[in-house]
XYZ file of C-alpha atoms in Angstrom:
142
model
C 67.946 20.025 -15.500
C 66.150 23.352 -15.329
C 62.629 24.038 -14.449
C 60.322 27.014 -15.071
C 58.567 28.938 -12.960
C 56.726 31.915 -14.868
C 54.299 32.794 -11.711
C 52.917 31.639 -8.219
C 50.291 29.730 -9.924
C 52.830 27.147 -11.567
C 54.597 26.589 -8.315
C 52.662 23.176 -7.546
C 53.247 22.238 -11.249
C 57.295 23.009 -10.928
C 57.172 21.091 -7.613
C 55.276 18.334 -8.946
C 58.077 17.851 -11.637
C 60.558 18.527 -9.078
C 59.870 15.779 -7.149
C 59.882 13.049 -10.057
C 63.656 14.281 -10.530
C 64.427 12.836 -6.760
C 65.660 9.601 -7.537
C 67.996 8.491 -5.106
C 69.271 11.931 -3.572
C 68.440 12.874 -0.225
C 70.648 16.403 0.086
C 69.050 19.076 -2.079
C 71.278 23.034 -1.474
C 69.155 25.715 -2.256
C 70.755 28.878 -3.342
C 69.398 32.146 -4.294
C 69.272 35.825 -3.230
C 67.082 37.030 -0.715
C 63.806 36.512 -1.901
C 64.397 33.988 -4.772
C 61.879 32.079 -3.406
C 63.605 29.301 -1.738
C 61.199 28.358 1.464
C 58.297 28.985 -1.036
C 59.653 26.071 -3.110
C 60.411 24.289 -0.869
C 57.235 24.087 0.831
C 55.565 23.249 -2.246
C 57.858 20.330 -2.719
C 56.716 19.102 0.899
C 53.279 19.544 -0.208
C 53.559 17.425 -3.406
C 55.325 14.742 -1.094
C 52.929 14.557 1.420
C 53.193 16.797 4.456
C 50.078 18.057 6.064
C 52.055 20.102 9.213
C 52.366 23.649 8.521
C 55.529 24.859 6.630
C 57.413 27.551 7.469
C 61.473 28.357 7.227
C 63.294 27.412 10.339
C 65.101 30.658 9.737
C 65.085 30.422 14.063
C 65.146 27.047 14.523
C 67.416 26.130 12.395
C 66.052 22.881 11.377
C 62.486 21.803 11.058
C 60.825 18.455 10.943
C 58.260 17.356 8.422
C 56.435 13.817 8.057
C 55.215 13.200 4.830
C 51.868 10.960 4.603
C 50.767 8.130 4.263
C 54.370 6.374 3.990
C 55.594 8.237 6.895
C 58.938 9.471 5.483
C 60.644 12.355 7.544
C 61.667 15.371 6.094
C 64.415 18.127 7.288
C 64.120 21.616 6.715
C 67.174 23.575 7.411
C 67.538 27.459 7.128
C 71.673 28.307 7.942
C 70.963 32.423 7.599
C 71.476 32.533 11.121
C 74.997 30.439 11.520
C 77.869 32.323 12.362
C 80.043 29.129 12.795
C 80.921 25.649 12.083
C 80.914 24.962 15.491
C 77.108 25.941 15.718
C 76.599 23.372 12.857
C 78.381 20.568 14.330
C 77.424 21.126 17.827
C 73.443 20.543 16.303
C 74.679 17.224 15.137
C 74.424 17.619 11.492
C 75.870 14.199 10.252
C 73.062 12.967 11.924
C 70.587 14.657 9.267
C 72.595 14.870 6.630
C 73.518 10.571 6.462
C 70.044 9.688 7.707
C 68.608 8.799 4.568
C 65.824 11.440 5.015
C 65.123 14.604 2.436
C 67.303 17.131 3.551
C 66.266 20.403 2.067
C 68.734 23.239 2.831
C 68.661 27.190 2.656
C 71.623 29.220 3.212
C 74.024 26.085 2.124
C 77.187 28.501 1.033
C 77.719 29.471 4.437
C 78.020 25.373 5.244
C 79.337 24.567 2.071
C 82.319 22.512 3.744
C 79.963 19.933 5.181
C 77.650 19.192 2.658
C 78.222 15.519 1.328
C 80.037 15.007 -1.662
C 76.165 13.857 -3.797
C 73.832 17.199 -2.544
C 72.314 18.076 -5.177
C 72.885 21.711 -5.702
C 69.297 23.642 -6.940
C 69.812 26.917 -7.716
C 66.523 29.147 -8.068
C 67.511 32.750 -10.621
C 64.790 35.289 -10.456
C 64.463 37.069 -14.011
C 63.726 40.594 -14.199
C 59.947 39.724 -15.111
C 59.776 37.659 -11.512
C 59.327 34.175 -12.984
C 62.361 32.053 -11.452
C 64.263 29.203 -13.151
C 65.445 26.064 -11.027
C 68.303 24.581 -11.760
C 69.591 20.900 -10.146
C 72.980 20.091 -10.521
C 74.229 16.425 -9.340
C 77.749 15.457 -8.441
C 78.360 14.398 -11.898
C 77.330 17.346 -13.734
């Protein structure tokens, strides 16, 4: 599935339609370059689900922790720029996230790639030489 985003002002729109592709997935990878526009996405999908905290990328932190309202549901941000190792990854307890049940929403996957469960749903955002960016979700059995 693919979806459009010609400027800033469609971002709610693309998130919007973002979220009614869900379904049952919890793991979404993000890839893109530098400046693709991953945390922006992704904040607007927390947004359109809910969260009234401030978003930002947990490019420090490594993980931040969202609740979506009114149901409640928690939401994981992760940002892996920073990782230099497995053993960083592990040590943070990332089964823990990952097999929760909770949206996981994850920046910098490539340099985890090894632990991601077998259904993330890879979303991969292209910027075009005009600046609008395409989204692309890929499931398991695409």
């Amino acid at each position: 599935m693919e979806i459009k985003i010609q400027d800033l002002g469609q971002i709610k729109k693309a998130a919007r339609e973002f979220v009614g592709q869900l379904g049952q997935h919890t793991v979404f990878a993000f890839y893109g370059k530098m400046g693709a526009g991953k945390t922006t996405f992704i904040k607007s999908i927390c947004e359109e689900l809910g969260v009234k905290d401030v978003i930002t990328s947990p490019t420090f932190a490594i993980v931040n922790e969202y609740t979506a309202q009114p149901d409640g549901q928690t939401i994981y941000h992760f940002d892996f720029y920073r990782i230099k190792k497995l053993e960083e990854v592990y040590d943070m307890g990332y089964e823990d996230y990952f097999y929760s049940g909770s949206l996981c929403f994850i920046e910098w996957p490539e340099l985890i790639e090894e632990l991601l469960p077998d259904d993330a749903v890879r979303v991969n955002i292209a910027e075009a030489p005009d600046g609008s960016r395409t989204v692309t979700l890929l499931t398991g059995n695409q």
